[in-house]
Coordinates of C-alpha atoms and ligand atoms in Angstrom, one line a residue:
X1 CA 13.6 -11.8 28.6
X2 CA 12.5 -8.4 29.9
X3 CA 11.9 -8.3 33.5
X4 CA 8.2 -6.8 34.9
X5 CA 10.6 -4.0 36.5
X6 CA 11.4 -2.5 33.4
X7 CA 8.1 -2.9 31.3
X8 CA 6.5 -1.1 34.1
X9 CA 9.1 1.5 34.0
X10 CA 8.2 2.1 30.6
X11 CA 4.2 2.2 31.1
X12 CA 4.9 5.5 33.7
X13 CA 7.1 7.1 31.5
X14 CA 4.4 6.6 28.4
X15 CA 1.6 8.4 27.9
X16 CA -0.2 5.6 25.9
X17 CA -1.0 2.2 27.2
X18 CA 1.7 -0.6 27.5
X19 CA 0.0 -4.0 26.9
X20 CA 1.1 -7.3 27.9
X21 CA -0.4 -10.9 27.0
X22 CA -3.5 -11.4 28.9
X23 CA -3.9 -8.0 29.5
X24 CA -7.5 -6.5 28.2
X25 CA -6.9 -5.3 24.9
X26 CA -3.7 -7.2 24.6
X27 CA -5.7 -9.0 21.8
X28 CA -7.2 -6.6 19.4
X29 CA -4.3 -5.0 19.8
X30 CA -1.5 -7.2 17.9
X31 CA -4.6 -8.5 16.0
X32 CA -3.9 -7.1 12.0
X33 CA -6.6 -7.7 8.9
X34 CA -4.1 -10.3 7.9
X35 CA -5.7 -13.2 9.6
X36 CA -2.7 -15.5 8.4
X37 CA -0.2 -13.2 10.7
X38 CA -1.2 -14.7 14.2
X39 CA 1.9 -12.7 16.4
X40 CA 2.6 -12.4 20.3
X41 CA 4.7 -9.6 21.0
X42 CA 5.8 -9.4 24.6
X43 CA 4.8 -5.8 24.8
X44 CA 2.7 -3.3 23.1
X45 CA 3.0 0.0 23.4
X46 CA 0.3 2.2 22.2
X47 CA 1.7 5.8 21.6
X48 CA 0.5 8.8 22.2
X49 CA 3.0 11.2 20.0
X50 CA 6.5 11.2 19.4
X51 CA 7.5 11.4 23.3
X52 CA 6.2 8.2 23.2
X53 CA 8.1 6.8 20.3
X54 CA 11.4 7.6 21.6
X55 CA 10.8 6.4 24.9
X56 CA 9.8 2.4 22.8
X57 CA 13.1 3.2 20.7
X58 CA 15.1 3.2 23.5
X59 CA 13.4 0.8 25.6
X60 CA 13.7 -1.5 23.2
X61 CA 17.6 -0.5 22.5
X62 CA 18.2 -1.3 25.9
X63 CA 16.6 -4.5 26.2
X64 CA 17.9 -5.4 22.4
X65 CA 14.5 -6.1 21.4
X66 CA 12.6 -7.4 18.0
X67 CA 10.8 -3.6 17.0
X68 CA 7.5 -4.4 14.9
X69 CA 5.9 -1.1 14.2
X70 CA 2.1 -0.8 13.3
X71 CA 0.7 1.8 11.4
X72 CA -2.4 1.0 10.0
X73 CA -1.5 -3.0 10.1
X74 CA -2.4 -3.8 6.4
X75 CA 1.0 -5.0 5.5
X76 CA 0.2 -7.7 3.6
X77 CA 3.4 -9.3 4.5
X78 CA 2.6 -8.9 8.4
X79 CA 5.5 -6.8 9.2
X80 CA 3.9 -4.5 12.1
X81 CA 3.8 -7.4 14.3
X82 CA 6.0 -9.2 15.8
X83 CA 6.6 -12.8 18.0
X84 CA 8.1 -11.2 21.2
X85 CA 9.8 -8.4 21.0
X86 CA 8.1 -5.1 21.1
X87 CA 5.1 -3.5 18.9
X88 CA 5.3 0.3 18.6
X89 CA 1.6 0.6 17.9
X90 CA 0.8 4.0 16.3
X91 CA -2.9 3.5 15.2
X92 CA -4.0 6.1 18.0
X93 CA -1.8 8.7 16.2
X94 CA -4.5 10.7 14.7
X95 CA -3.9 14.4 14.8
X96 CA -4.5 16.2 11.2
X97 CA -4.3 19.6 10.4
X98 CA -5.1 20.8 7.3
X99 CA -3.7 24.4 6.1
X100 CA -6.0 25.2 3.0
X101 CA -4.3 28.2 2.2
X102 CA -0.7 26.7 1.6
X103 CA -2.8 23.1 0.7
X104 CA -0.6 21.5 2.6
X105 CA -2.1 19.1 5.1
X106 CA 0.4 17.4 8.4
X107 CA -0.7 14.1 9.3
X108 CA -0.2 11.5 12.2
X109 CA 0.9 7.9 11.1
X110 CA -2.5 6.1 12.5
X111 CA -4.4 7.4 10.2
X112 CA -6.2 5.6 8.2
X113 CA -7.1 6.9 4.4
X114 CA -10.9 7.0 5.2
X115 CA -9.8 9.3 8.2
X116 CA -7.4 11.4 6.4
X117 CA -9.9 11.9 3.0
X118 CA -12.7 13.2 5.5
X119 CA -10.4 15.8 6.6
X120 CA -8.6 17.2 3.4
X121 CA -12.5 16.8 1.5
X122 CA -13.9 19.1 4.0
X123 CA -11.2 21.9 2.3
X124 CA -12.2 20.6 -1.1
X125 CA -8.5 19.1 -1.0
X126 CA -7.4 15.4 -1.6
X127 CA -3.8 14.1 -2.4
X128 CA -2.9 11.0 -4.0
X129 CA -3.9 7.9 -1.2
X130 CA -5.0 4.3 -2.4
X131 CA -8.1 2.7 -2.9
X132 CA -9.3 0.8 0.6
X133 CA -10.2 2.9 3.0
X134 CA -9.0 0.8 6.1
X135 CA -5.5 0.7 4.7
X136 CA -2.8 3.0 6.8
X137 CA -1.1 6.3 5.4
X138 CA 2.0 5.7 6.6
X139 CA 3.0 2.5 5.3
X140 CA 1.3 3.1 2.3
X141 CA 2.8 6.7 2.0
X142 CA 6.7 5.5 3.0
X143 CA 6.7 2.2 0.1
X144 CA 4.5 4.0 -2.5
X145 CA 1.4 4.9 -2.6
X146 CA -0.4 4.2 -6.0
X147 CA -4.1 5.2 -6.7
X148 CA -7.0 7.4 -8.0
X149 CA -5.0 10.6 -8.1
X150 CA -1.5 9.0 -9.0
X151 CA -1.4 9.6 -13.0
X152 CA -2.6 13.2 -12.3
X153 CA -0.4 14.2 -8.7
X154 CA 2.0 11.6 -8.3
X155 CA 2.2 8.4 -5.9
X156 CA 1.4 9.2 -2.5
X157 CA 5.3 9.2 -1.6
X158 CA 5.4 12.1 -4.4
X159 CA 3.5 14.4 -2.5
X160 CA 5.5 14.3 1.2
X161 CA 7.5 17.3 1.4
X162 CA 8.5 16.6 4.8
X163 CA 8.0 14.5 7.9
X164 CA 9.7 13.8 11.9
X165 CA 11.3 10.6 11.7
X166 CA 12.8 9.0 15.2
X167 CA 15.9 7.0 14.6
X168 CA 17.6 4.0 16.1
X169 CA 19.1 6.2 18.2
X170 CA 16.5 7.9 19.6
X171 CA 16.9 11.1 18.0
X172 CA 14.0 12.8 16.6
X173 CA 14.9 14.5 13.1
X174 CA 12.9 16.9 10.5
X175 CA 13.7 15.5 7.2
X176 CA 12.6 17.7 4.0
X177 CA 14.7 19.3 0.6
X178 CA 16.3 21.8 3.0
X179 CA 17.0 19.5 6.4
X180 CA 18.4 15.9 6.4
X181 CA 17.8 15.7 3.0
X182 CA 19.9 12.0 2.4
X183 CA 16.9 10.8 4.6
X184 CA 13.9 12.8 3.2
X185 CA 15.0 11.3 0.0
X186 CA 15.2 7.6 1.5
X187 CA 11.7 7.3 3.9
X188 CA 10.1 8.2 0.7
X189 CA 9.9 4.4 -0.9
X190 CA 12.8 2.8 1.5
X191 CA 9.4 2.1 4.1
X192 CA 10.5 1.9 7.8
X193 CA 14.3 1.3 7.6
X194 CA 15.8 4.0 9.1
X195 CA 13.0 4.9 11.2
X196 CA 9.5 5.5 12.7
X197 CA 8.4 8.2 11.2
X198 CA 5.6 9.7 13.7
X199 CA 4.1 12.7 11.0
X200 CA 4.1 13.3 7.6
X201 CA 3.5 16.9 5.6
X202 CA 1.8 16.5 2.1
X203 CA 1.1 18.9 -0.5
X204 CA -2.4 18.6 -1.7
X205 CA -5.0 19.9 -4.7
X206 CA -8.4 20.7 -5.5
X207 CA -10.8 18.0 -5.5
X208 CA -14.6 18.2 -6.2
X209 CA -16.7 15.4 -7.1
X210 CA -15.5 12.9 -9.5
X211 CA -16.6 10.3 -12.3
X212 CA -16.1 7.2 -11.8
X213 CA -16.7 3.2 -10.8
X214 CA -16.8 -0.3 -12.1
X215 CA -17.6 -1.5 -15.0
X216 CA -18.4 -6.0 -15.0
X217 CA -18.2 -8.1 -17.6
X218 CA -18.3 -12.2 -17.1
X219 CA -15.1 -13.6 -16.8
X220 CA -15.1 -15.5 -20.0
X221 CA -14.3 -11.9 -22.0
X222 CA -11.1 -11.6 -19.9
X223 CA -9.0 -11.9 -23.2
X224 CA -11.5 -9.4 -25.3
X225 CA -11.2 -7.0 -22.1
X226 CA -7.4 -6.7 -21.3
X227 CA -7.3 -6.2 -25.1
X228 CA -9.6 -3.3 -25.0
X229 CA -7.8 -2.4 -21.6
X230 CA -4.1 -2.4 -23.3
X231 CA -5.2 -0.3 -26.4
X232 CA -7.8 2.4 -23.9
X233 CA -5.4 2.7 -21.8
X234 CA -2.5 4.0 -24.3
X235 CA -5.2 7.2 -25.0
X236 CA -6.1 8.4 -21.6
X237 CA -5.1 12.0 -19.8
X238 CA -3.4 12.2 -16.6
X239 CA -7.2 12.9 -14.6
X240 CA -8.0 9.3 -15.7
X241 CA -6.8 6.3 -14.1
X242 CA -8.2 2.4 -14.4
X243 CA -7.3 -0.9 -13.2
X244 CA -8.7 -4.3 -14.1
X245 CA -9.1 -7.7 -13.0
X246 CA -11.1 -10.9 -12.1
X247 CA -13.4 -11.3 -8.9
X248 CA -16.6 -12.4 -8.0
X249 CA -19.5 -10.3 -7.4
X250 CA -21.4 -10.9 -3.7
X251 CA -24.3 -13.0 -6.1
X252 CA -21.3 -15.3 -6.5
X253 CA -20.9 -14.5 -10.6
X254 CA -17.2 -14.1 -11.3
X255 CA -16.4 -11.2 -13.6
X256 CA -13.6 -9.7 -15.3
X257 CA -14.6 -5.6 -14.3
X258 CA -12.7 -2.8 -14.9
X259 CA -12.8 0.2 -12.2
X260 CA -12.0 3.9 -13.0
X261 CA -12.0 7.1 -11.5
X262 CA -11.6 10.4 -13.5
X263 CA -10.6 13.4 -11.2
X264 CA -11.1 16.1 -13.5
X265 CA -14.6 17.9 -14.2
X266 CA -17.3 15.1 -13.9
X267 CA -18.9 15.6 -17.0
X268 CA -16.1 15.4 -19.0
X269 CA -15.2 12.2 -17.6
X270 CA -18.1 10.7 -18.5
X271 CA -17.7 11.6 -22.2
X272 CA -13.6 9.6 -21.1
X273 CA -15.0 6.8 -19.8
X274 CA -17.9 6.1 -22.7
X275 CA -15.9 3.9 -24.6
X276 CA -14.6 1.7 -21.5
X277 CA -18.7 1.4 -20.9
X278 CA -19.8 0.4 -24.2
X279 CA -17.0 -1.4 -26.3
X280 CA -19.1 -4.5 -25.3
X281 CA -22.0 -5.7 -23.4
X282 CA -21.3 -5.0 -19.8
X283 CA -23.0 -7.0 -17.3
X284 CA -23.6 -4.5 -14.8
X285 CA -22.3 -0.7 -15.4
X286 CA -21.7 1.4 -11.8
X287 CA -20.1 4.4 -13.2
X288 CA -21.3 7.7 -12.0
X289 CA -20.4 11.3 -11.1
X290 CA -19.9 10.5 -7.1
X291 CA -18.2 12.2 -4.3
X292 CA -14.0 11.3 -4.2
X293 CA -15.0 9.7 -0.1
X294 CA -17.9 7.6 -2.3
X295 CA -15.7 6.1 -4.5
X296 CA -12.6 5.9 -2.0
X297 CA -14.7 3.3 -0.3
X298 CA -15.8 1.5 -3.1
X299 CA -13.5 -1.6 -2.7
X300 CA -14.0 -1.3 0.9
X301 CA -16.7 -4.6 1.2
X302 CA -14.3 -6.8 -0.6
X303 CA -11.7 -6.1 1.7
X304 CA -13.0 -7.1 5.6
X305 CA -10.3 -7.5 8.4
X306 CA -10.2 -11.5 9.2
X307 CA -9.6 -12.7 6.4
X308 CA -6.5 -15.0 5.4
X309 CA -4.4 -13.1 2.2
X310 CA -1.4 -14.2 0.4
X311 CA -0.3 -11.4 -2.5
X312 CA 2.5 -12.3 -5.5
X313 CA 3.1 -8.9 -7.6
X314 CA 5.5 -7.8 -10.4
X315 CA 5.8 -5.3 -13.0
X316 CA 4.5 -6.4 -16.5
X317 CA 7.5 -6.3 -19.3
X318 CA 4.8 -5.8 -21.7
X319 CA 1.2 -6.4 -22.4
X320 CA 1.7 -8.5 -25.6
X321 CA -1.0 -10.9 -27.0
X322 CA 1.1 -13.8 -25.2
X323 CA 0.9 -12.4 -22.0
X324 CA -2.8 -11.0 -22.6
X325 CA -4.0 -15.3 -23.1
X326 CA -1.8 -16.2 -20.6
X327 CA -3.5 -13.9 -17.7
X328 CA -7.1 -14.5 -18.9
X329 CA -6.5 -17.8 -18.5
X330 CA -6.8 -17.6 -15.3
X331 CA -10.0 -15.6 -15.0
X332 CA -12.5 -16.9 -13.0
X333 CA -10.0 -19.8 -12.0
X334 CA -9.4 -19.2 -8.3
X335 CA -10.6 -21.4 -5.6
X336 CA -11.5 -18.5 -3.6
X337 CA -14.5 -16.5 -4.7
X338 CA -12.7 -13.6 -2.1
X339 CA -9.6 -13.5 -4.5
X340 CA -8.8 -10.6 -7.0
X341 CA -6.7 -12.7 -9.1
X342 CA -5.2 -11.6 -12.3
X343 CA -5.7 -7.9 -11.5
X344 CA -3.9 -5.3 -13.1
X345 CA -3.1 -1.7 -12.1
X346 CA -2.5 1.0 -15.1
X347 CA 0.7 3.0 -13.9
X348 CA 1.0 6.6 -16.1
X349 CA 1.4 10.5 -16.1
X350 CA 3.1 12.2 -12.7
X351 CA 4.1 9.1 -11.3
X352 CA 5.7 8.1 -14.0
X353 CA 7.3 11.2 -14.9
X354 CA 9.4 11.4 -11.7
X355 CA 13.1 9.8 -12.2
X356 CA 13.9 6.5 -11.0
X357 CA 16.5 8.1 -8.9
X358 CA 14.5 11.6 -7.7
X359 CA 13.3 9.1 -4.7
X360 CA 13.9 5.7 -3.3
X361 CA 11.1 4.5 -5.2
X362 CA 12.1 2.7 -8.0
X363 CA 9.4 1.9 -10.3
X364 CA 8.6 4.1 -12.9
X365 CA 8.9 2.8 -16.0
X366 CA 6.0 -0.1 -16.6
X367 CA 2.2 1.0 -17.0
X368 CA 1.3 -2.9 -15.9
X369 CA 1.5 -3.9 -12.2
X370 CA 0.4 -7.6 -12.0
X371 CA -1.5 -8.3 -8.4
X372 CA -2.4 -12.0 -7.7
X373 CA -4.3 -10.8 -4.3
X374 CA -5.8 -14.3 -3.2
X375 CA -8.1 -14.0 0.2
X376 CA -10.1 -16.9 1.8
X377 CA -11.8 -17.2 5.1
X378 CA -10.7 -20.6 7.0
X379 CA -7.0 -21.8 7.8
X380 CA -7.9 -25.3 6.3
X381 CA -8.0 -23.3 2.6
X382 CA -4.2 -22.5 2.9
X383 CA -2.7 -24.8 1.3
X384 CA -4.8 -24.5 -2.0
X385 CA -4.9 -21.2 -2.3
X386 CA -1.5 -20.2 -1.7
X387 CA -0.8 -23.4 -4.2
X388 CA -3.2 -21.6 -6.6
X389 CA -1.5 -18.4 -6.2
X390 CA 1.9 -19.9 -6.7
X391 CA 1.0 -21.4 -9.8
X392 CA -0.7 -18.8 -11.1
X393 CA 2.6 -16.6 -11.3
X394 CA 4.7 -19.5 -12.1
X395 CA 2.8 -19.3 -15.3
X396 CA 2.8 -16.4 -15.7
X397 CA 6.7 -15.4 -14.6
X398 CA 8.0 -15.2 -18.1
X399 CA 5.9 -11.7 -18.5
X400 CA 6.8 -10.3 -15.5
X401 CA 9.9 -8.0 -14.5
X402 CA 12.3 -9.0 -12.0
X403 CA 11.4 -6.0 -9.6
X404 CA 8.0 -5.8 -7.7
X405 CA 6.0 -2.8 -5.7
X406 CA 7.1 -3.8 -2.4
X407 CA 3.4 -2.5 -0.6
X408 CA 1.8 -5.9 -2.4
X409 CA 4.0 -8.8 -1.3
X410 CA 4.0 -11.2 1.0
X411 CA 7.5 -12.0 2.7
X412 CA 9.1 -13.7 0.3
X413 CA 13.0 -13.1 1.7
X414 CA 15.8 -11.1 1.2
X415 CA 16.7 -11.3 -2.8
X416 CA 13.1 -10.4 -3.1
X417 CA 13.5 -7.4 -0.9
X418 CA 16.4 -6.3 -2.6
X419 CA 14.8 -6.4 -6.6
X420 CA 12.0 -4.4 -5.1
X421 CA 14.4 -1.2 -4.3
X422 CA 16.2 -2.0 -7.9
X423 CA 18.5 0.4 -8.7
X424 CA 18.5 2.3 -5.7
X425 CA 19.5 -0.4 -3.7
X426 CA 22.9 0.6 -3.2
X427 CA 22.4 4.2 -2.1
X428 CA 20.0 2.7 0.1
X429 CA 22.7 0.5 2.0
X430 CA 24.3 3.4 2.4
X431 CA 21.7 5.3 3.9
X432 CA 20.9 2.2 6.1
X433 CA 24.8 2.2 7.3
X434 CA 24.7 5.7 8.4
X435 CA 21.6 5.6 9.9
X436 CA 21.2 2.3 11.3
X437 CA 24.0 0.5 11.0
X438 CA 22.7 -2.5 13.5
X439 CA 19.7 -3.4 11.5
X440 CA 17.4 -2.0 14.7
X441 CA 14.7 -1.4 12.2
X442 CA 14.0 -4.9 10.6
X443 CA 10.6 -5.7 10.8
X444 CA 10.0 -4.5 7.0
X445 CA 11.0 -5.3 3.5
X446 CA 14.9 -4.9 4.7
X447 CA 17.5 -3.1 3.8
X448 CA 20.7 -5.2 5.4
X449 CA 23.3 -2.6 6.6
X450 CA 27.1 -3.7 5.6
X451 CA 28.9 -1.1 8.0
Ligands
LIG501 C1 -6.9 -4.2 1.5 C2 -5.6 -3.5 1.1 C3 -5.7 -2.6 0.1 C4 -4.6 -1.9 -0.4 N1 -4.7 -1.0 -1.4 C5 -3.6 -0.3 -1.8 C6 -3.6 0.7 -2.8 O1 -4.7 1.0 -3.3 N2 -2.5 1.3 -3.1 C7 -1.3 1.0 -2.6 O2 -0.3 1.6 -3.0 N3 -1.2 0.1 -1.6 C8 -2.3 -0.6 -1.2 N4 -2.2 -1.6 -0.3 C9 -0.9 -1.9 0.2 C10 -0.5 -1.0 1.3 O3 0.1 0.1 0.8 C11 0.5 -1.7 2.3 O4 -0.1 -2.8 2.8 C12 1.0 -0.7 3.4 O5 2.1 -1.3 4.0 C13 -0.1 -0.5 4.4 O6 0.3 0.5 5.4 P1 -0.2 0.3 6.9 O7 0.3 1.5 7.6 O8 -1.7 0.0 6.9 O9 0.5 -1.0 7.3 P2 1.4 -1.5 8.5 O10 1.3 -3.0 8.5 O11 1.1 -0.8 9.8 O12 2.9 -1.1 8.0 C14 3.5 -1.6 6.9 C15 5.0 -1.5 7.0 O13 5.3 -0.1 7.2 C16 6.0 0.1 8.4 N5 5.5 1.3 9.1 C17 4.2 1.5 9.3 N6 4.1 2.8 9.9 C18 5.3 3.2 10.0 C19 5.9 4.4 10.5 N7 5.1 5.4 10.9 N8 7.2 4.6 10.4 C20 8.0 3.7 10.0 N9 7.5 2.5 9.5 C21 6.2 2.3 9.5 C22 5.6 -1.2 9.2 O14 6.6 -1.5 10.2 C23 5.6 -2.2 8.1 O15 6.9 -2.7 7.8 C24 -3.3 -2.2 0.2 C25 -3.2 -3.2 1.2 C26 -4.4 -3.9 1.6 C27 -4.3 -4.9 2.7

């Protein structure tokens, strides 16, 4: 127990607010979009900057505290809060600065992707984010960071090139090729191990308006569509870059759609996409030239806070005609109409042109990332749908890889954890070991120290 004494202590040393239960704001603060994460931490401590930061990390040292750190709170897995303990809440972190000349851009870890798109489109810049707005940049950034730009600049993780991480210790170190590099090398993909890391500097690129959207077709042409999918998506340049899956439209018709964005000159996209929009009768086409914060927003409805999610990913081993009837067969099938469930991310060009070893990020090699992203609205629709979800990749299991992309998985304990780093586990226990050998940062997909 921590006595009043030293929480208030640590509220006149902060700058931000320190929140305990029944305090106003207590509430919405450890409230995350996950709505089956339902957490009371004894404190939360909204920071203000990095003074901040140090002063939780060693608060929490010396009261051997639980640390949950919140960045933009979508991990799906509920790791940014915790059940007593502390929170080290960094959603008010929002400073940007943009330096259009050098198109590099230093960020804050609150901000969202919505927030930091506004900032880098108003230089005509972007860098490689993902696809929901809402979503946070830092623990998107630190275990990956696939989307729209990812085939043409690399992951999100790809583009950091440098960012001031505080340690277990308290310390506050600049990590980049030329300072701490051991570290540099493990925040980008090893998440919040050895750290919180309070800004990151990204290298960014030209970005006008773009081509791109969804494209529906009913569910029953799942098979006829991941066929088309496999064999389109083997012929596309690095500007173009598609996923596809099964969901149900707000009119309650469940499709099979596949969504696109081409960053490259608009009208040359559309010429790209033509085939993806005609090789059969659509039921809806929304594809159009649009501006990159349009269609960065374009999932954004589907994905409300409140709701209850429960995510099973893995790699594909290969898109054969087995696994192609084995995943439509679950089209349409969930008992959620909320669910995105088979849904399949296309995985090419920079990103996977960067070694498996260049950074702790391990996957590299397979164009096919399986999601099973099941969401429903009440508690009482638990059980079936994570039953659903469950058997779903059961079923499917024989086609996937051992190894999954950490950012989409619920907690599913500590062999899991460790197939998702793959080879780079081992360097990363060392890292762990040097840098935080008692395991201080924990509340993530963990790395377990040895030393
Ligand atoms: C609706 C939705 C859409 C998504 N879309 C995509 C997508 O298109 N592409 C993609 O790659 N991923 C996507 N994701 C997955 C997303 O990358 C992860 O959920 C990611 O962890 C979210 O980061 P956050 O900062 O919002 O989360 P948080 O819950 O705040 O943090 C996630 C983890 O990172 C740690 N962390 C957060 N900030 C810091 C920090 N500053 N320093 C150290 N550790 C920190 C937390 O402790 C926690 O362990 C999506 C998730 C959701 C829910």
């Amino acid at each position: 127990m921590v006595d009043i004494a030293a929480i208030e202590k640590l509220r006149v040393t902060m700058r931000g607010a320190v929140l305990c239960p029944g305090q106003d704001g207590y509430n919405t603060a450890r409230t995350i979009p996950n709505a089956m994460i339902d957490r009371r931490p004894t404190v939360i401590a909204r920071c203000t900057g990095a003074a901040d930061v140090i002063a939780c990390v060693c608060f929490a040292r010396d009261h051997d505290m639980v640390v949950a750190v919140r960045g933009g709170g979508h991990s799906v897995a509920g790791k940014s809060v915790c059940d007593g303990g502390i929170m080290i809440d960094l959603s008010t972190m929002k400073g940007i600065r943009v330096d259009p000349a050098r198109r590099t851009v230093r960020a804050e870890t609150g901000l969202t992707l919505g927030e930091f798109d506004r900032e880098t489109q108003a230089f005509g810049l972007a860098t490689t984010l993902g696809v929901v707005s809402k979503t946070g940049i830092a623990g998107l950034t630190l275990g990956g960071g696939w989307g729209h730009l990812h085939a043409k600049y690399g992951l999100a993780l790809d583009n950091v090139i440098g960012a001031d991480v505080v340690t277990a210790d308290g310390r506050l170190l600049t990590v980049n090729v030329n300072e701490n590099e051991d570290l540099f090398w493990g925040v980008r993909g090893g998440g919040g191990n050895f750290g919180i890391v309070t800004s990151l500097e990204y290298r960014s690129h030209e970005l006008g308006p773009v081509f791109g959207g969804t494209v529906f077709y009913p569910a029953s042409k799942a098979e006829e569509v991941l066929r088309f999918f496999r064999e389109y998506s083997e012929t596309i340049p690095d500007e173009l870059v598609i996923q596809c899956g099964s969901f149900t439209t707000p009119d309650n018709t469940p499709v099979f759609a596949v969504a696109a964005c081409y960053c490259g000159v608009p009208s040359e996209g559309e010429k790209v996409l033509k085939p993806l929009r005609t090789f059969g009768p659509p039921v809806a086409d929304a594809m159009s030239a649009m501006s990159y914060l349009q269609l960065q927003s374009m999932f954004d409805p589907f994905f409300p806070p409140g709701r209850h999610t429960y995510v099973k990913s893995n790699f594909i081993r290969a898109l054969d005609e087995q696994a192609i009837r084995a995943i439509a067969g679950f089209a349409g099938k969930s008992p959620s109409r909320f669910t995105f469930a088979p849904f399949i991310e296309h995985w090419h060009g920079a990103a996977t042109r960067v070694g498996v070893a260049d950074t702790a990020f391990p996957h590299r090699q397979y164009p096919y990332n399986l999601m099973l992203w099941s969401n429903w609205e009440s508690p009482s629709e638990a059980d079936e749908n994570i039953k659903w979800t469950r058997s779903c990749w059961e079923a499917l299991h024989p086609f996937l890889i051992e190894g999954s992309y950490g950012n989409y998985v619920a907690d599913e304990g500590d062999s899991f954890a460790c197939a998702a780093y793959g080879p780079n586990y081992d360097r990363l226990v060392g890292l762990k070991n040097k840098y935080d050998p008692s395991n201080f940062f924990r509340m993530n997909h963990n790395i377990k120290p040895t030393a």
